[in-house]
């Protein structure tokens, strides 16, 4: 007697199998029940089953069970699996936390620009956002201070097809920097800043290997004071190379700087509303 399957569901109505993806380091996924998006830091085997630790772009960690179909990769539901020990590590993100685009060519430079106060600021932005900026065709230039910022903006002549973003150090209420920034009045120019006296402070102390950035008495050169307080040689150039060398990705920077640079990139690459 011929046997028939009890499953009478038409093939086209059966759910498609959810693909499995190895949870390799730096893979960026979204946990579907919470919407938390982050990069894979590690996978662990626990009594309750395997777990994965994700880190978002602001450095927050969360641990999730590796539930079948519980994650999304580039908008597609997937099941994360523990990677094999021999699995190669694939770079899936740029230093800024953006999804990496292997083989992408640099875009022809836009007319728009991002201005930063000094060489150290420009080097830090390049270290973390360089890949993104090349893909977007955004050039970063540095100024020697912002005392002449209003005239510099006027000379640049920003417009809908040439937007200008400016990153300012120590942009806090009542500061000289805030008064100068307030003089810039153009819908095609955006001036934002971080609260730190110098961009050195935007690097997390833990990344540099110090407990905290020292307080430097008013009237003393800040960089020189930092070197003295930390017992470093009195060579600010060498000190900066030490600091810059400790920055490997956005995880090494303070959120107050991360948000402002991302805001400027979005502004310069956007369109007038």
PDB file of C-alpha atoms in Angstrom:
ATOM      1  CA  UNK A   1       0.000   0.000   0.000  1.00  0.00           C
ATOM      2  CA  UNK A   2       1.437   3.395  -0.984  1.00  0.00           C
ATOM      3  CA  UNK A   3       2.331   5.694   1.928  1.00  0.00           C
ATOM      4  CA  UNK A   4       1.558   9.419   1.713  1.00  0.00           C
ATOM      5  CA  UNK A   5       3.101  12.222   3.690  1.00  0.00           C
ATOM      6  CA  UNK A   6       0.874  13.777   6.308  1.00  0.00           C
ATOM      7  CA  UNK A   7       2.217  17.223   5.385  1.00  0.00           C
ATOM      8  CA  UNK A   8      -0.169  18.607   2.783  1.00  0.00           C
ATOM      9  CA  UNK A   9       1.325  22.129   2.752  1.00  0.00           C
ATOM     10  CA  UNK A  10       2.112  23.206  -0.818  1.00  0.00           C
ATOM     11  CA  UNK A  11       5.843  23.665  -1.377  1.00  0.00           C
ATOM     12  CA  UNK A  12       5.446  27.366  -2.179  1.00  0.00           C
ATOM     13  CA  UNK A  13       3.815  27.970   1.225  1.00  0.00           C
ATOM     14  CA  UNK A  14       6.479  26.255   3.286  1.00  0.00           C
ATOM     15  CA  UNK A  15       8.808  28.638   5.121  1.00  0.00           C
ATOM     16  CA  UNK A  16      12.205  28.999   3.540  1.00  0.00           C
ATOM     17  CA  UNK A  17      15.106  27.753   5.637  1.00  0.00           C
ATOM     18  CA  UNK A  18      16.970  30.490   7.471  1.00  0.00           C
ATOM     19  CA  UNK A  19      20.615  30.616   6.341  1.00  0.00           C
ATOM     20  CA  UNK A  20      23.355  30.031   8.891  1.00  0.00           C
ATOM     21  CA  UNK A  21      26.203  32.522   9.211  1.00  0.00           C
ATOM     22  CA  UNK A  22      29.351  32.052  11.258  1.00  0.00           C
ATOM     23  CA  UNK A  23      29.588  34.734  13.959  1.00  0.00           C
ATOM     24  CA  UNK A  24      33.066  35.896  13.023  1.00  0.00           C
ATOM     25  CA  UNK A  25      34.741  38.798  14.792  1.00  0.00           C
ATOM     26  CA  UNK A  26      33.518  42.239  13.644  1.00  0.00           C
ATOM     27  CA  UNK A  27      30.498  40.853  11.783  1.00  0.00           C
ATOM     28  CA  UNK A  28      27.761  43.509  12.123  1.00  0.00           C
ATOM     29  CA  UNK A  29      24.288  42.119  12.841  1.00  0.00           C
ATOM     30  CA  UNK A  30      20.987  43.195  14.393  1.00  0.00           C
ATOM     31  CA  UNK A  31      19.338  41.230  17.205  1.00  0.00           C
ATOM     32  CA  UNK A  32      15.744  41.108  16.021  1.00  0.00           C
ATOM     33  CA  UNK A  33      13.858  41.000  19.333  1.00  0.00           C
ATOM     34  CA  UNK A  34      15.520  44.184  20.632  1.00  0.00           C
ATOM     35  CA  UNK A  35      16.739  45.957  17.502  1.00  0.00           C
ATOM     36  CA  UNK A  36      20.241  46.199  19.012  1.00  0.00           C
ATOM     37  CA  UNK A  37      22.832  46.488  16.244  1.00  0.00           C
ATOM     38  CA  UNK A  38      26.500  45.807  16.811  1.00  0.00           C
ATOM     39  CA  UNK A  39      29.662  43.983  15.875  1.00  0.00           C
ATOM     40  CA  UNK A  40      30.458  40.495  17.092  1.00  0.00           C
ATOM     41  CA  UNK A  41      33.015  40.634  19.890  1.00  0.00           C
ATOM     42  CA  UNK A  42      33.019  36.998  20.977  1.00  0.00           C
ATOM     43  CA  UNK A  43      31.003  33.791  21.131  1.00  0.00           C
ATOM     44  CA  UNK A  44      30.791  31.681  24.266  1.00  0.00           C
ATOM     45  CA  UNK A  45      29.446  28.285  25.230  1.00  0.00           C
ATOM     46  CA  UNK A  46      27.265  28.444  28.353  1.00  0.00           C
ATOM     47  CA  UNK A  47      25.070  26.022  30.296  1.00  0.00           C
ATOM     48  CA  UNK A  48      22.010  27.618  28.661  1.00  0.00           C
ATOM     49  CA  UNK A  49      23.484  27.368  25.174  1.00  0.00           C
ATOM     50  CA  UNK A  50      25.806  29.429  22.972  1.00  0.00           C
ATOM     51  CA  UNK A  51      25.805  33.218  23.300  1.00  0.00           C
ATOM     52  CA  UNK A  52      27.188  36.068  21.250  1.00  0.00           C
ATOM     53  CA  UNK A  53      28.407  39.429  22.555  1.00  0.00           C
ATOM     54  CA  UNK A  54      27.730  42.459  20.365  1.00  0.00           C
ATOM     55  CA  UNK A  55      29.233  45.945  20.640  1.00  0.00           C
ATOM     56  CA  UNK A  56      27.468  48.970  19.176  1.00  0.00           C
ATOM     57  CA  UNK A  57      29.294  51.952  17.699  1.00  0.00           C
ATOM     58  CA  UNK A  58      29.273  53.742  21.060  1.00  0.00           C
ATOM     59  CA  UNK A  59      31.068  50.879  22.822  1.00  0.00           C
ATOM     60  CA  UNK A  60      28.039  49.386  24.599  1.00  0.00           C
ATOM     61  CA  UNK A  61      28.140  45.590  24.979  1.00  0.00           C
ATOM     62  CA  UNK A  62      25.163  43.221  25.130  1.00  0.00           C
ATOM     63  CA  UNK A  63      25.055  39.422  25.304  1.00  0.00           C
ATOM     64  CA  UNK A  64      22.394  37.481  23.380  1.00  0.00           C
ATOM     65  CA  UNK A  65      21.547  33.797  23.047  1.00  0.00           C
ATOM     66  CA  UNK A  66      22.240  32.510  19.548  1.00  0.00           C
ATOM     67  CA  UNK A  67      18.572  31.805  18.859  1.00  0.00           C
ATOM     68  CA  UNK A  68      17.814  30.235  15.454  1.00  0.00           C
ATOM     69  CA  UNK A  69      16.706  32.997  13.100  1.00  0.00           C
ATOM     70  CA  UNK A  70      17.226  35.571  15.829  1.00  0.00           C
ATOM     71  CA  UNK A  71      19.458  37.985  13.930  1.00  0.00           C
ATOM     72  CA  UNK A  72      19.509  40.022  10.738  1.00  0.00           C
ATOM     73  CA  UNK A  73      22.499  40.515   8.458  1.00  0.00           C
ATOM     74  CA  UNK A  74      22.112  43.305   5.876  1.00  0.00           C
ATOM     75  CA  UNK A  75      18.343  43.070   6.261  1.00  0.00           C
ATOM     76  CA  UNK A  76      18.158  39.269   5.916  1.00  0.00           C
ATOM     77  CA  UNK A  77      17.153  36.999   8.788  1.00  0.00           C
ATOM     78  CA  UNK A  78      19.944  34.591   9.707  1.00  0.00           C
ATOM     79  CA  UNK A  79      20.961  32.077  12.329  1.00  0.00           C
ATOM     80  CA  UNK A  80      24.326  32.772  13.898  1.00  0.00           C
ATOM     81  CA  UNK A  81      26.620  29.834  14.528  1.00  0.00           C
ATOM     82  CA  UNK A  82      29.887  29.596  16.401  1.00  0.00           C
ATOM     83  CA  UNK A  83      32.800  29.997  13.961  1.00  0.00           C
ATOM     84  CA  UNK A  84      35.281  27.205  13.617  1.00  0.00           C
ATOM     85  CA  UNK A  85      38.717  27.776  15.091  1.00  0.00           C
ATOM     86  CA  UNK A  86      40.216  27.773  11.614  1.00  0.00           C
ATOM     87  CA  UNK A  87      37.731  30.244  10.151  1.00  0.00           C
ATOM     88  CA  UNK A  88      39.542  33.261   8.689  1.00  0.00           C
ATOM     89  CA  UNK A  89      38.712  36.654  10.148  1.00  0.00           C
ATOM     90  CA  UNK A  90      37.136  38.862   7.513  1.00  0.00           C
ATOM     91  CA  UNK A  91      37.174  42.640   7.980  1.00  0.00           C
ATOM     92  CA  UNK A  92      33.519  43.603   7.729  1.00  0.00           C
ATOM     93  CA  UNK A  93      33.718  47.134   9.077  1.00  0.00           C
ATOM     94  CA  UNK A  94      35.787  50.212   8.584  1.00  0.00           C
ATOM     95  CA  UNK A  95      37.473  51.825  11.578  1.00  0.00           C
ATOM     96  CA  UNK A  96      34.432  54.085  11.962  1.00  0.00           C
ATOM     97  CA  UNK A  97      32.089  51.117  12.331  1.00  0.00           C
ATOM     98  CA  UNK A  98      30.584  51.401   8.840  1.00  0.00           C
ATOM     99  CA  UNK A  99      30.059  48.319   6.708  1.00  0.00           C
ATOM    100  CA  UNK A 100      33.237  47.760   4.702  1.00  0.00           C
ATOM    101  CA  UNK A 101      33.000  47.782   0.905  1.00  0.00           C
ATOM    102  CA  UNK A 102      35.817  45.524  -0.355  1.00  0.00           C
ATOM    103  CA  UNK A 103      37.459  46.822  -3.502  1.00  0.00           C
ATOM    104  CA  UNK A 104      35.561  50.112  -3.478  1.00  0.00           C
ATOM    105  CA  UNK A 105      37.251  52.914  -5.366  1.00  0.00           C
ATOM    106  CA  UNK A 106      37.619  56.421  -4.001  1.00  0.00           C
ATOM    107  CA  UNK A 107      35.001  58.797  -5.323  1.00  0.00           C
ATOM    108  CA  UNK A 108      36.034  61.954  -7.173  1.00  0.00           C
ATOM    109  CA  UNK A 109      36.335  64.682  -4.550  1.00  0.00           C
ATOM    110  CA  UNK A 110      33.223  66.732  -3.866  1.00  0.00           C
ATOM    111  CA  UNK A 111      33.256  70.500  -3.923  1.00  0.00           C
ATOM    112  CA  UNK A 112      32.170  70.377  -0.279  1.00  0.00           C
ATOM    113  CA  UNK A 113      34.765  70.133   2.468  1.00  0.00           C
ATOM    114  CA  UNK A 114      35.212  69.454   6.151  1.00  0.00           C
ATOM    115  CA  UNK A 115      37.510  71.857   7.999  1.00  0.00           C
ATOM    116  CA  UNK A 116      39.124  70.939  11.308  1.00  0.00           C
ATOM    117  CA  UNK A 117      41.231  73.113  13.597  1.00  0.00           C
ATOM    118  CA  UNK A 118      44.625  71.485  13.322  1.00  0.00           C
ATOM    119  CA  UNK A 119      46.826  68.747  11.951  1.00  0.00           C
ATOM    120  CA  UNK A 120      46.189  66.417  14.876  1.00  0.00           C
ATOM    121  CA  UNK A 121      42.422  66.723  14.360  1.00  0.00           C
ATOM    122  CA  UNK A 122      42.829  65.914  10.667  1.00  0.00           C
ATOM    123  CA  UNK A 123      45.045  62.911  11.365  1.00  0.00           C
ATOM    124  CA  UNK A 124      42.584  61.514  13.901  1.00  0.00           C
ATOM    125  CA  UNK A 125      39.656  61.929  11.520  1.00  0.00           C
ATOM    126  CA  UNK A 126      41.662  60.218   8.777  1.00  0.00           C
ATOM    127  CA  UNK A 127      42.608  57.362  11.103  1.00  0.00           C
ATOM    128  CA  UNK A 128      38.990  56.513  11.929  1.00  0.00           C
ATOM    129  CA  UNK A 129      36.896  57.831   9.017  1.00  0.00           C
ATOM    130  CA  UNK A 130      39.412  57.752   6.163  1.00  0.00           C
ATOM    131  CA  UNK A 131      37.809  54.836   4.298  1.00  0.00           C
ATOM    132  CA  UNK A 132      34.348  56.398   4.560  1.00  0.00           C
ATOM    133  CA  UNK A 133      35.564  59.807   3.431  1.00  0.00           C
ATOM    134  CA  UNK A 134      37.275  58.406   0.340  1.00  0.00           C
ATOM    135  CA  UNK A 135      34.179  56.474  -0.674  1.00  0.00           C
ATOM    136  CA  UNK A 136      32.057  59.615  -0.197  1.00  0.00           C
ATOM    137  CA  UNK A 137      34.595  61.869  -1.914  1.00  0.00           C
ATOM    138  CA  UNK A 138      34.938  64.205   1.085  1.00  0.00           C
ATOM    139  CA  UNK A 139      38.226  66.045   1.626  1.00  0.00           C
ATOM    140  CA  UNK A 140      39.294  67.133   5.137  1.00  0.00           C
ATOM    141  CA  UNK A 141      41.457  70.242   5.465  1.00  0.00           C
ATOM    142  CA  UNK A 142      42.895  71.750   8.619  1.00  0.00           C
ATOM    143  CA  UNK A 143      43.024  75.323   9.822  1.00  0.00           C
ATOM    144  CA  UNK A 144      45.521  76.884  12.190  1.00  0.00           C
ATOM    145  CA  UNK A 145      42.902  77.929  14.731  1.00  0.00           C
ATOM    146  CA  UNK A 146      39.481  79.434  14.070  1.00  0.00           C
ATOM    147  CA  UNK A 147      39.977  83.131  14.871  1.00  0.00           C
ATOM    148  CA  UNK A 148      39.309  83.990  11.218  1.00  0.00           C
ATOM    149  CA  UNK A 149      36.588  81.392  10.701  1.00  0.00           C
ATOM    150  CA  UNK A 150      33.834  83.795   9.514  1.00  0.00           C
ATOM    151  CA  UNK A 151      36.044  85.221   6.764  1.00  0.00           C
ATOM    152  CA  UNK A 152      37.274  81.726   5.851  1.00  0.00           C
ATOM    153  CA  UNK A 153      33.679  80.566   5.408  1.00  0.00           C
ATOM    154  CA  UNK A 154      32.877  83.646   3.335  1.00  0.00           C
ATOM    155  CA  UNK A 155      35.882  82.989   1.116  1.00  0.00           C
ATOM    156  CA  UNK A 156      34.842  79.340   0.675  1.00  0.00           C
ATOM    157  CA  UNK A 157      31.373  80.540  -0.394  1.00  0.00           C
ATOM    158  CA  UNK A 158      29.365  77.426   0.582  1.00  0.00           C
ATOM    159  CA  UNK A 159      26.274  76.556  -1.421  1.00  0.00           C
ATOM    160  CA  UNK A 160      23.900  73.655  -2.142  1.00  0.00           C
ATOM    161  CA  UNK A 161      26.535  71.892  -4.253  1.00  0.00           C
ATOM    162  CA  UNK A 162      29.489  72.810  -2.040  1.00  0.00           C
ATOM    163  CA  UNK A 163      28.565  72.384   1.592  1.00  0.00           C
ATOM    164  CA  UNK A 164      31.059  73.166   4.321  1.00  0.00           C
ATOM    165  CA  UNK A 165      31.345  71.450   7.682  1.00  0.00           C
ATOM    166  CA  UNK A 166      33.615  72.723  10.459  1.00  0.00           C
ATOM    167  CA  UNK A 167      34.764  70.832  13.547  1.00  0.00           C
ATOM    168  CA  UNK A 168      35.776  73.071  16.450  1.00  0.00           C
ATOM    169  CA  UNK A 169      37.677  72.191  19.631  1.00  0.00           C
ATOM    170  CA  UNK A 170      36.279  73.270  23.007  1.00  0.00           C
ATOM    171  CA  UNK A 171      32.913  74.412  21.662  1.00  0.00           C
ATOM    172  CA  UNK A 172      31.141  75.059  24.964  1.00  0.00           C
ATOM    173  CA  UNK A 173      28.758  77.865  26.009  1.00  0.00           C
ATOM    174  CA  UNK A 174      30.545  81.109  26.796  1.00  0.00           C
ATOM    175  CA  UNK A 175      33.827  80.146  25.190  1.00  0.00           C
ATOM    176  CA  UNK A 176      35.676  82.188  22.583  1.00  0.00           C
ATOM    177  CA  UNK A 177      35.075  79.339  20.158  1.00  0.00           C
ATOM    178  CA  UNK A 178      31.302  79.494  20.654  1.00  0.00           C
ATOM    179  CA  UNK A 179      31.241  83.240  19.982  1.00  0.00           C
ATOM    180  CA  UNK A 180      33.217  82.826  16.761  1.00  0.00           C
ATOM    181  CA  UNK A 181      31.060  79.901  15.607  1.00  0.00           C
ATOM    182  CA  UNK A 182      27.916  81.976  16.174  1.00  0.00           C
ATOM    183  CA  UNK A 183      29.154  84.480  13.576  1.00  0.00           C
ATOM    184  CA  UNK A 184      28.912  81.875  10.810  1.00  0.00           C
ATOM    185  CA  UNK A 185      25.499  82.243   9.215  1.00  0.00           C
ATOM    186  CA  UNK A 186      24.917  80.111   6.137  1.00  0.00           C
ATOM    187  CA  UNK A 187      22.423  77.296   5.521  1.00  0.00           C
ATOM    188  CA  UNK A 188      25.176  75.511   3.571  1.00  0.00           C
ATOM    189  CA  UNK A 189      27.712  75.685   6.408  1.00  0.00           C
ATOM    190  CA  UNK A 190      27.548  73.704   9.645  1.00  0.00           C
ATOM    191  CA  UNK A 191      29.821  74.384  12.614  1.00  0.00           C
ATOM    192  CA  UNK A 192      29.850  71.764  15.361  1.00  0.00           C
ATOM    193  CA  UNK A 193      32.315  70.963  18.079  1.00  0.00           C
ATOM    194  CA  UNK A 194      33.341  68.774  20.960  1.00  0.00           C
ATOM    195  CA  UNK A 195      33.810  69.917  24.578  1.00  0.00           C
ATOM    196  CA  UNK A 196      37.481  68.976  24.897  1.00  0.00           C
ATOM    197  CA  UNK A 197      40.258  71.558  25.200  1.00  0.00           C
ATOM    198  CA  UNK A 198      42.197  69.642  22.556  1.00  0.00           C
ATOM    199  CA  UNK A 199      41.380  66.682  20.336  1.00  0.00           C
ATOM    200  CA  UNK A 200      43.858  64.604  22.372  1.00  0.00           C
ATOM    201  CA  UNK A 201      41.165  64.403  25.061  1.00  0.00           C
ATOM    202  CA  UNK A 202      38.722  62.861  22.594  1.00  0.00           C
ATOM    203  CA  UNK A 203      40.786  59.658  22.733  1.00  0.00           C
ATOM    204  CA  UNK A 204      39.642  57.441  25.595  1.00  0.00           C
ATOM    205  CA  UNK A 205      42.210  57.382  28.426  1.00  0.00           C
ATOM    206  CA  UNK A 206      41.929  53.592  28.642  1.00  0.00           C
ATOM    207  CA  UNK A 207      43.024  53.297  25.010  1.00  0.00           C
ATOM    208  CA  UNK A 208      46.107  55.408  25.701  1.00  0.00           C
ATOM    209  CA  UNK A 209      46.875  53.422  28.847  1.00  0.00           C
ATOM    210  CA  UNK A 210      46.263  56.194  31.377  1.00  0.00           C
ATOM    211  CA  UNK A 211      43.675  56.550  34.144  1.00  0.00           C
ATOM    212  CA  UNK A 212      42.452  59.965  32.981  1.00  0.00           C
ATOM    213  CA  UNK A 213      43.541  63.052  31.110  1.00  0.00           C
ATOM    214  CA  UNK A 214      45.243  65.347  33.650  1.00  0.00           C
ATOM    215  CA  UNK A 215      43.958  68.792  34.565  1.00  0.00           C
ATOM    216  CA  UNK A 216      46.378  71.452  33.381  1.00  0.00           C
ATOM    217  CA  UNK A 217      46.475  74.816  35.219  1.00  0.00           C
ATOM    218  CA  UNK A 218      45.043  77.718  33.254  1.00  0.00           C
ATOM    219  CA  UNK A 219      47.741  79.727  31.543  1.00  0.00           C
ATOM    220  CA  UNK A 220      50.001  76.730  30.904  1.00  0.00           C
ATOM    221  CA  UNK A 221      50.259  75.203  27.433  1.00  0.00           C
ATOM    222  CA  UNK A 222      47.844  72.296  27.621  1.00  0.00           C
ATOM    223  CA  UNK A 223      49.810  69.742  25.606  1.00  0.00           C
ATOM    224  CA  UNK A 224      53.042  70.531  27.425  1.00  0.00           C
ATOM    225  CA  UNK A 225      51.206  70.274  30.745  1.00  0.00           C
ATOM    226  CA  UNK A 226      49.788  66.894  29.823  1.00  0.00           C
ATOM    227  CA  UNK A 227      53.227  65.510  29.008  1.00  0.00           C
ATOM    228  CA  UNK A 228      54.602  66.852  32.287  1.00  0.00           C
ATOM    229  CA  UNK A 229      51.735  65.486  34.388  1.00  0.00           C
ATOM    230  CA  UNK A 230      51.961  62.037  32.790  1.00  0.00           C
ATOM    231  CA  UNK A 231      55.748  61.866  33.064  1.00  0.00           C
ATOM    232  CA  UNK A 232      56.173  61.763  29.285  1.00  0.00           C
ATOM    233  CA  UNK A 233      59.181  63.378  27.567  1.00  0.00           C
ATOM    234  CA  UNK A 234      58.519  67.083  26.826  1.00  0.00           C
ATOM    235  CA  UNK A 235      57.970  66.422  23.131  1.00  0.00           C
ATOM    236  CA  UNK A 236      54.369  67.036  22.105  1.00  0.00           C
ATOM    237  CA  UNK A 237      54.952  65.647  18.605  1.00  0.00           C
ATOM    238  CA  UNK A 238      56.140  62.315  19.998  1.00  0.00           C
ATOM    239  CA  UNK A 239      53.303  62.357  22.533  1.00  0.00           C
ATOM    240  CA  UNK A 240      50.754  62.773  19.743  1.00  0.00           C
ATOM    241  CA  UNK A 241      52.209  59.854  17.790  1.00  0.00           C
ATOM    242  CA  UNK A 242      51.869  57.750  20.935  1.00  0.00           C
ATOM    243  CA  UNK A 243      48.240  58.808  21.298  1.00  0.00           C
ATOM    244  CA  UNK A 244      47.387  58.379  17.609  1.00  0.00           C
ATOM    245  CA  UNK A 245      49.022  54.957  17.600  1.00  0.00           C
ATOM    246  CA  UNK A 246      46.597  53.845  20.305  1.00  0.00           C
ATOM    247  CA  UNK A 247      43.578  54.593  18.089  1.00  0.00           C
ATOM    248  CA  UNK A 248      42.510  51.597  16.032  1.00  0.00           C
ATOM    249  CA  UNK A 249      38.793  52.251  15.563  1.00  0.00           C
ATOM    250  CA  UNK A 250      35.831  54.311  16.761  1.00  0.00           C
ATOM    251  CA  UNK A 251      35.880  52.280  19.978  1.00  0.00           C
ATOM    252  CA  UNK A 252      38.942  54.258  21.064  1.00  0.00           C
ATOM    253  CA  UNK A 253      37.177  57.632  20.796  1.00  0.00           C
ATOM    254  CA  UNK A 254      34.706  59.426  23.034  1.00  0.00           C
ATOM    255  CA  UNK A 255      31.063  59.590  21.827  1.00  0.00           C
ATOM    256  CA  UNK A 256      31.150  63.401  21.982  1.00  0.00           C
ATOM    257  CA  UNK A 257      33.578  63.410  19.060  1.00  0.00           C
ATOM    258  CA  UNK A 258      32.087  60.450  17.198  1.00  0.00           C
ATOM    259  CA  UNK A 259      28.676  62.028  16.935  1.00  0.00           C
ATOM    260  CA  UNK A 260      29.980  65.361  15.704  1.00  0.00           C
ATOM    261  CA  UNK A 261      32.142  63.908  12.924  1.00  0.00           C
ATOM    262  CA  UNK A 262      29.304  61.655  11.755  1.00  0.00           C
ATOM    263  CA  UNK A 263      27.035  64.728  11.736  1.00  0.00           C
ATOM    264  CA  UNK A 264      29.470  66.644   9.555  1.00  0.00           C
ATOM    265  CA  UNK A 265      29.881  63.787   7.078  1.00  0.00           C
ATOM    266  CA  UNK A 266      26.098  63.459   6.775  1.00  0.00           C
ATOM    267  CA  UNK A 267      25.758  67.206   6.279  1.00  0.00           C
ATOM    268  CA  UNK A 268      28.439  67.552   3.617  1.00  0.00           C
ATOM    269  CA  UNK A 269      27.215  64.501   1.670  1.00  0.00           C
ATOM    270  CA  UNK A 270      23.517  65.415   1.998  1.00  0.00           C
ATOM    271  CA  UNK A 271      21.397  67.744  -0.032  1.00  0.00           C
ATOM    272  CA  UNK A 272      19.658  70.985   0.823  1.00  0.00           C
ATOM    273  CA  UNK A 273      16.189  70.504   2.317  1.00  0.00           C
TER     274      UNK A 273
END
